[in-house]
Amino acid sequence: MIRTLDARARDNQTRKIQENITNVEKHFGDMCQLFAAYARKTARLRDKADLLVREIGLYADTETPDLKRGMKQFAEHLAKIQDYRQAEVERLEARVIEPLKSYGAVVKRKREDLKATQSAREREAKQMAQLEKTRLRNPSDRQIISQAESELQRATMDATRTTKQLEETIDEFERQKIQDIKKVFGEFVTVEMSFHAKALEIYTSAFQSIQSVNEEADLEVFRSSLHPPDFQSRLDIVRANSKTSLDRTGSFLSTSGTLQGYYVATANLPKWDCPSKPTDWERRAKRREVARRLRVTQGELQRSTSQQQRACSRQTRREEEDQDEDEDESEEEGDEDEEEESDDEH
């Protein structure tokens, strides 16, 4: 009865150890796969950021000088962050994924130890059953019974020894598991914190570099690119001409002011001393003279036009007469040919 209770206790212990080993194998494998996927995603993010850095550099080459400088500096800072991200991936693989991956071999060894303990306990149980059969079959044969009891004692000692070793191994396994979990998760947090701290520092520099772009300077460069140099020279000429016109207008106004002053100064003189102004008759005569000259010019233009038309008509008539003469000559030649052919026939 005591042996039966002890066997049951050891069976419960074995089952508990087996469940613990299975649990560690399952969840450590899942965490290893997920941490590996996390590292792969981080590596893909690094690759996409590298493409983004290249695109920003290409676009910066087409922009105005100050904006180009700011974008180039921003791209450099972003590239530095990707270098730290690459270091993050490598540290995750070395400090997190590899320790979790190594637990596959650890779990395999613990399963072998558990299997050896179970085999020893099965031998003990087998020897116990054999002893009971011997006692039932040959209750008076002390030699066979003593031999069976000796084999059972050896099997029990072996099972006790393996059980004690298994307990010590599982205890060490549990301690090492807890320490490894603390270390792996601590390394993960340390790697992430170091990356994000450095990334925060570089992101701050990137923000400052892009915010330092001088908008007004770039706008001036852009506006100057809209107006080519020849346009600027033409603009200067127009401004100079406008200034000359303004100067002439100013001089005219100053002259008008002088004349106005002259008229004001001579207003108090006697009438025979004041200069005479043009009368209405003189203005009308001047207009008639201008009209006469205009009529003369128009008449000359009409005469020249009519002369050109007459010359063109004479030239046309000459060409028509020459064409008629050519046709008459060709007809006379045709008649002579026909007469010669008729004479030949006669």
Coordinates of C-alpha atoms in Angstrom, one line a residue:
M1 CA 0.0 0.0 0.0
I2 CA 2.9 2.3 0.9
R3 CA 4.6 1.5 -2.4
T4 CA 1.4 2.1 -4.3
L5 CA 1.0 5.6 -2.8
D6 CA 4.6 6.3 -3.5
A7 CA 4.2 5.2 -7.1
R8 CA 1.2 7.4 -7.5
A9 CA 3.0 10.4 -6.1
R10 CA 5.9 9.8 -8.5
D11 CA 3.5 9.4 -11.4
N12 CA 1.9 12.7 -10.6
Q13 CA 5.4 14.3 -10.3
T14 CA 6.4 12.9 -13.7
R15 CA 3.2 14.1 -15.3
K16 CA 3.7 17.6 -13.9
I17 CA 7.3 17.7 -15.1
Q18 CA 6.3 16.5 -18.6
E19 CA 3.6 19.2 -18.8
N20 CA 6.1 21.9 -17.8
I21 CA 8.6 20.7 -20.4
T22 CA 5.8 20.7 -23.1
N23 CA 4.7 24.1 -22.1
V24 CA 8.2 25.6 -22.3
E25 CA 8.8 23.9 -25.7
K26 CA 5.5 25.3 -27.2
H27 CA 5.6 28.9 -25.9
F28 CA 9.4 29.4 -26.3
G29 CA 9.1 28.2 -29.9
D30 CA 6.2 30.6 -30.5
M31 CA 8.1 33.5 -28.9
C32 CA 11.2 32.7 -31.0
Q33 CA 9.2 32.8 -34.2
L34 CA 7.4 36.0 -33.3
F35 CA 10.7 37.7 -32.3
A36 CA 12.2 36.6 -35.6
A37 CA 9.2 38.0 -37.4
Y38 CA 9.6 41.3 -35.5
A39 CA 13.3 41.5 -36.5
R40 CA 12.3 40.8 -40.2
K41 CA 9.7 43.5 -40.1
T42 CA 12.3 45.9 -38.7
A43 CA 14.7 44.9 -41.4
R44 CA 12.0 45.6 -44.0
L45 CA 11.3 49.0 -42.4
R46 CA 15.0 49.7 -42.7
D47 CA 14.9 48.8 -46.4
K48 CA 11.9 51.0 -47.1
A49 CA 13.6 53.9 -45.2
D50 CA 16.7 53.5 -47.4
L51 CA 14.5 53.8 -50.5
L52 CA 12.9 56.9 -48.9
V53 CA 16.3 58.4 -48.3
R54 CA 17.3 57.9 -51.9
E55 CA 14.1 59.4 -53.2
I56 CA 14.5 62.5 -50.9
G57 CA 18.1 62.9 -52.3
L58 CA 16.9 62.7 -55.9
Y59 CA 14.2 65.2 -55.3
A60 CA 16.5 67.6 -53.4
D61 CA 18.8 67.8 -56.5
T62 CA 15.9 69.5 -58.4
E63 CA 15.0 72.1 -55.8
T64 CA 16.3 75.6 -54.8
P65 CA 19.6 75.8 -53.0
D66 CA 18.5 76.3 -49.4
L67 CA 15.7 73.8 -49.6
K68 CA 18.2 71.4 -51.2
R69 CA 20.6 71.8 -48.3
G70 CA 17.8 71.2 -45.8
M71 CA 16.5 68.1 -47.5
K72 CA 20.0 66.7 -48.0
Q73 CA 20.7 67.1 -44.3
F74 CA 17.3 65.5 -43.5
A75 CA 18.1 62.5 -45.7
E76 CA 21.5 62.1 -44.0
H77 CA 20.0 62.0 -40.6
L78 CA 17.4 59.5 -41.8
A79 CA 20.1 57.3 -43.2
K80 CA 21.9 57.4 -39.8
I81 CA 18.8 56.2 -38.1
Q82 CA 18.7 53.2 -40.5
D83 CA 22.2 52.4 -39.6
Y84 CA 21.1 52.2 -36.0
R85 CA 18.1 50.2 -37.1
Q86 CA 20.4 47.7 -38.7
A87 CA 22.4 47.4 -35.5
E88 CA 19.0 46.9 -33.7
V89 CA 18.2 43.9 -36.0
E90 CA 21.6 42.3 -35.4
R91 CA 21.4 42.7 -31.7
L92 CA 17.9 41.2 -31.6
E93 CA 19.1 38.2 -33.5
A94 CA 22.1 37.7 -31.3
R95 CA 20.7 38.5 -27.8
V96 CA 17.0 37.5 -28.1
I97 CA 16.3 35.1 -30.9
E98 CA 19.4 32.9 -30.5
P99 CA 18.9 32.2 -26.8
L100 CA 15.2 31.3 -27.4
K101 CA 16.2 29.1 -30.3
S102 CA 18.8 27.2 -28.2
Y103 CA 15.9 26.1 -25.9
G104 CA 15.0 23.4 -28.4
A105 CA 18.1 21.4 -27.5
V106 CA 17.6 22.1 -23.8
V107 CA 14.0 20.8 -23.9
K108 CA 15.2 17.7 -25.9
R109 CA 17.7 16.8 -23.2
K110 CA 15.1 17.3 -20.4
R111 CA 12.8 14.9 -22.3
E112 CA 15.5 12.3 -22.4
D113 CA 16.1 12.6 -18.7
L114 CA 12.4 12.3 -18.1
K115 CA 12.3 9.2 -20.3
A116 CA 15.1 7.6 -18.4
T117 CA 13.3 8.2 -15.1
Q118 CA 10.1 6.8 -16.5
S119 CA 11.9 3.7 -17.7
A120 CA 13.4 3.1 -14.2
R121 CA 10.0 3.5 -12.6
E122 CA 8.5 1.1 -15.1
R123 CA 11.2 -1.5 -14.3
E124 CA 10.4 -1.0 -10.6
A125 CA 6.8 -1.5 -11.2
K126 CA 7.5 -4.6 -13.4
Q127 CA 9.7 -6.1 -10.6
M128 CA 7.0 -5.4 -8.1
A129 CA 4.5 -7.2 -10.2
Q130 CA 6.9 -10.1 -10.7
L131 CA 7.4 -10.4 -6.9
E132 CA 3.7 -10.6 -6.3
K133 CA 3.3 -13.3 -8.9
T134 CA 6.2 -15.3 -7.4
R135 CA 4.7 -15.1 -4.0
L136 CA 1.3 -16.3 -5.3
R137 CA 2.8 -19.1 -7.3
N138 CA 5.5 -20.3 -4.9
P139 CA 4.8 -19.0 -1.5
S140 CA 7.1 -21.6 0.1
D141 CA 10.1 -21.1 -2.2
R142 CA 12.1 -18.6 -0.2
Q143 CA 15.0 -18.6 -2.7
I144 CA 13.0 -17.4 -5.6
I145 CA 11.1 -14.9 -3.5
S146 CA 14.4 -13.6 -2.1
Q147 CA 15.8 -13.2 -5.6
A148 CA 12.7 -11.3 -6.8
E149 CA 12.9 -9.1 -3.7
S150 CA 16.6 -8.3 -4.5
E151 CA 15.7 -7.4 -8.1
L152 CA 12.9 -5.2 -6.9
Q153 CA 15.2 -3.5 -4.4
R154 CA 17.7 -2.8 -7.1
A155 CA 15.0 -1.4 -9.4
T156 CA 13.6 0.7 -6.6
M157 CA 17.0 2.1 -5.8
D158 CA 17.6 2.9 -9.5
A159 CA 14.1 4.5 -9.8
T160 CA 14.8 6.6 -6.6
R161 CA 18.2 7.7 -7.9
T162 CA 16.8 8.7 -11.4
T163 CA 13.9 10.4 -9.7
K164 CA 16.2 12.4 -7.5
Q165 CA 18.4 13.3 -10.5
L166 CA 15.3 14.3 -12.5
E167 CA 14.1 16.5 -9.6
E168 CA 17.5 18.2 -9.4
T169 CA 17.6 18.6 -13.2
I170 CA 14.1 20.0 -13.4
D171 CA 14.8 22.4 -10.6
E172 CA 17.9 23.7 -12.3
F173 CA 15.9 23.8 -15.6
E174 CA 13.2 26.0 -13.9
R175 CA 15.8 28.3 -12.4
Q176 CA 17.7 28.6 -15.7
K177 CA 14.4 29.2 -17.5
I178 CA 13.4 32.1 -15.3
Q179 CA 16.9 33.6 -15.6
D180 CA 16.9 33.3 -19.3
I181 CA 13.4 34.9 -19.6
K182 CA 14.6 37.8 -17.5
K183 CA 17.7 38.1 -19.5
V184 CA 16.1 37.8 -23.0
F185 CA 13.3 40.3 -22.2
G186 CA 15.8 42.6 -20.6
E187 CA 18.0 42.5 -23.6
F188 CA 15.0 43.2 -25.9
V189 CA 14.1 46.2 -23.9
T190 CA 17.7 47.4 -23.7
V191 CA 18.1 47.1 -27.5
E192 CA 14.9 48.9 -28.2
M193 CA 15.6 51.7 -25.7
S194 CA 19.1 52.3 -27.1
F195 CA 17.8 52.4 -30.6
H196 CA 14.9 54.7 -29.8
A197 CA 17.1 57.0 -27.7
K198 CA 19.6 57.4 -30.5
A199 CA 16.8 57.7 -33.0
L200 CA 15.1 60.5 -30.9
E201 CA 18.4 62.4 -30.9
I202 CA 18.9 62.1 -34.6
Y203 CA 15.2 62.9 -35.3
T204 CA 15.6 66.1 -33.4
S205 CA 18.6 67.1 -35.6
A206 CA 16.6 66.1 -38.7
F207 CA 13.7 68.3 -37.5
Q208 CA 16.0 71.2 -36.9
S209 CA 17.7 70.9 -40.3
I210 CA 14.5 70.9 -42.2
Q211 CA 13.0 73.8 -40.2
S212 CA 16.1 75.9 -40.9
V213 CA 15.2 76.3 -44.6
N214 CA 15.0 79.9 -45.5
E215 CA 11.7 80.3 -47.3
E216 CA 12.2 83.8 -48.5
A217 CA 15.6 83.1 -50.0
D218 CA 14.2 80.1 -51.9
L219 CA 11.3 82.2 -53.1
E220 CA 13.6 84.8 -54.5
V221 CA 15.6 82.2 -56.3
F222 CA 12.3 80.7 -57.7
R223 CA 11.0 84.1 -58.8
S224 CA 14.3 84.9 -60.5
S225 CA 14.1 81.6 -62.4
L226 CA 10.7 82.6 -63.8
H227 CA 12.3 85.8 -65.4
P228 CA 15.3 85.0 -67.7
P229 CA 18.2 87.5 -67.9
D230 CA 17.1 89.0 -71.3
F231 CA 13.7 89.7 -69.8
Q232 CA 15.4 91.5 -67.0
S233 CA 17.5 93.6 -69.4
R234 CA 14.3 94.5 -71.4
L235 CA 12.7 95.4 -68.1
D236 CA 15.6 97.7 -67.3
I237 CA 15.3 99.4 -70.8
V238 CA 11.6 100.0 -70.2
R239 CA 12.3 101.5 -66.8
A240 CA 15.0 103.7 -68.3
N241 CA 12.6 104.9 -71.1
S242 CA 9.9 105.5 -68.5
K243 CA 12.3 107.6 -66.5
T244 CA 13.3 109.6 -69.6
S245 CA 9.7 110.3 -70.4
L246 CA 9.1 111.4 -66.9
D247 CA 12.2 113.7 -67.1
R248 CA 10.9 115.2 -70.4
T249 CA 7.4 115.7 -68.8
G250 CA 9.0 117.3 -65.9
S251 CA 11.1 119.6 -68.1
F252 CA 8.0 120.5 -70.1
L253 CA 6.1 121.3 -66.9
S254 CA 8.9 123.4 -65.7
T255 CA 9.0 125.2 -69.1
S256 CA 5.2 125.7 -68.9
G257 CA 5.7 127.1 -65.5
T258 CA 8.3 129.6 -66.9
L259 CA 6.0 130.6 -69.7
Q260 CA 3.1 131.0 -67.3
G261 CA 5.3 133.2 -65.2
Y262 CA 6.3 135.2 -68.3
Y263 CA 2.6 135.8 -69.1
V264 CA 1.9 136.8 -65.6
A265 CA 4.9 139.1 -65.6
T266 CA 3.8 140.8 -68.8
A267 CA 0.1 141.0 -68.0
N268 CA 0.6 144.5 -66.4
L269 CA 2.6 145.9 -69.4
P270 CA 0.9 148.1 -72.0
K271 CA -0.9 146.4 -74.9
W272 CA 1.6 147.5 -77.5
D273 CA 4.4 145.8 -75.4
C274 CA 2.6 142.4 -75.0
P275 CA 3.5 139.6 -77.6
S276 CA 0.7 139.1 -80.1
K277 CA -1.2 135.7 -79.9
P278 CA -2.2 133.8 -83.1
T279 CA -5.6 134.8 -84.4
D280 CA -8.4 132.6 -85.6
W281 CA -7.7 133.5 -89.2
E282 CA -4.1 132.3 -88.9
R283 CA -5.2 129.0 -87.4
R284 CA -7.7 128.4 -90.2
A285 CA -5.1 129.3 -92.8
K286 CA -2.7 126.8 -91.2
R287 CA -5.3 124.1 -91.3
R288 CA -6.1 124.8 -95.0
E289 CA -2.4 124.5 -95.8
V290 CA -2.2 121.2 -94.1
A291 CA -5.3 119.9 -96.0
R292 CA -3.9 121.2 -99.3
R293 CA -0.7 119.3 -98.8
L294 CA -2.6 116.2 -97.9
R295 CA -4.7 116.4 -101.1
V296 CA -1.6 116.9 -103.1
T297 CA 0.0 113.8 -101.6
Q298 CA -3.2 111.7 -102.2
G299 CA -3.3 112.9 -105.8
E300 CA 0.3 111.9 -106.4
L301 CA -0.4 108.6 -104.9
Q302 CA -3.4 108.0 -107.1
R303 CA -1.5 109.1 -110.2
S304 CA 1.3 106.7 -109.5
T305 CA -1.2 103.9 -108.9
S306 CA -3.0 104.6 -112.2
Q307 CA 0.3 104.7 -114.0
Q308 CA 1.3 101.3 -112.6
Q309 CA -2.1 99.9 -113.6
R310 CA -1.7 101.2 -117.2
A311 CA 1.8 99.7 -117.4
C312 CA 0.5 96.4 -116.3
S313 CA -2.4 96.4 -118.8
R314 CA 0.0 97.3 -121.7
Q315 CA 2.3 94.4 -120.6
T316 CA -0.7 92.1 -120.6
R317 CA -1.8 93.2 -124.1
R318 CA 1.7 92.6 -125.5
E319 CA 1.8 89.1 -124.1
E320 CA -1.6 88.3 -125.6
E321 CA -0.5 89.7 -129.1
D322 CA 2.7 87.6 -128.9
Q323 CA 0.7 84.5 -128.1
D324 CA -1.7 85.1 -131.0
E325 CA 1.3 85.6 -133.4
D326 CA 2.7 82.3 -132.3
E327 CA -0.6 80.5 -132.8
D328 CA -0.9 82.0 -136.4
E329 CA 2.6 80.9 -137.3
S330 CA 1.9 77.4 -136.1
E331 CA -1.3 77.2 -138.2
E332 CA 0.5 78.4 -141.3
E333 CA 3.2 75.8 -140.8
G334 CA 0.5 73.1 -140.5
D335 CA -1.2 74.3 -143.8
E336 CA 2.1 74.1 -145.6
D337 CA 2.8 70.6 -144.4
E338 CA -0.7 69.5 -145.5
E339 CA -0.1 71.0 -149.0
E340 CA 3.3 69.2 -149.3
E341 CA 1.7 65.9 -148.4
S342 CA -1.1 66.4 -151.0
D343 CA 1.5 67.2 -153.7
D344 CA 3.4 64.1 -152.8
E345 CA 0.2 62.0 -153.2
H346 CA -0.4 63.5 -156.7

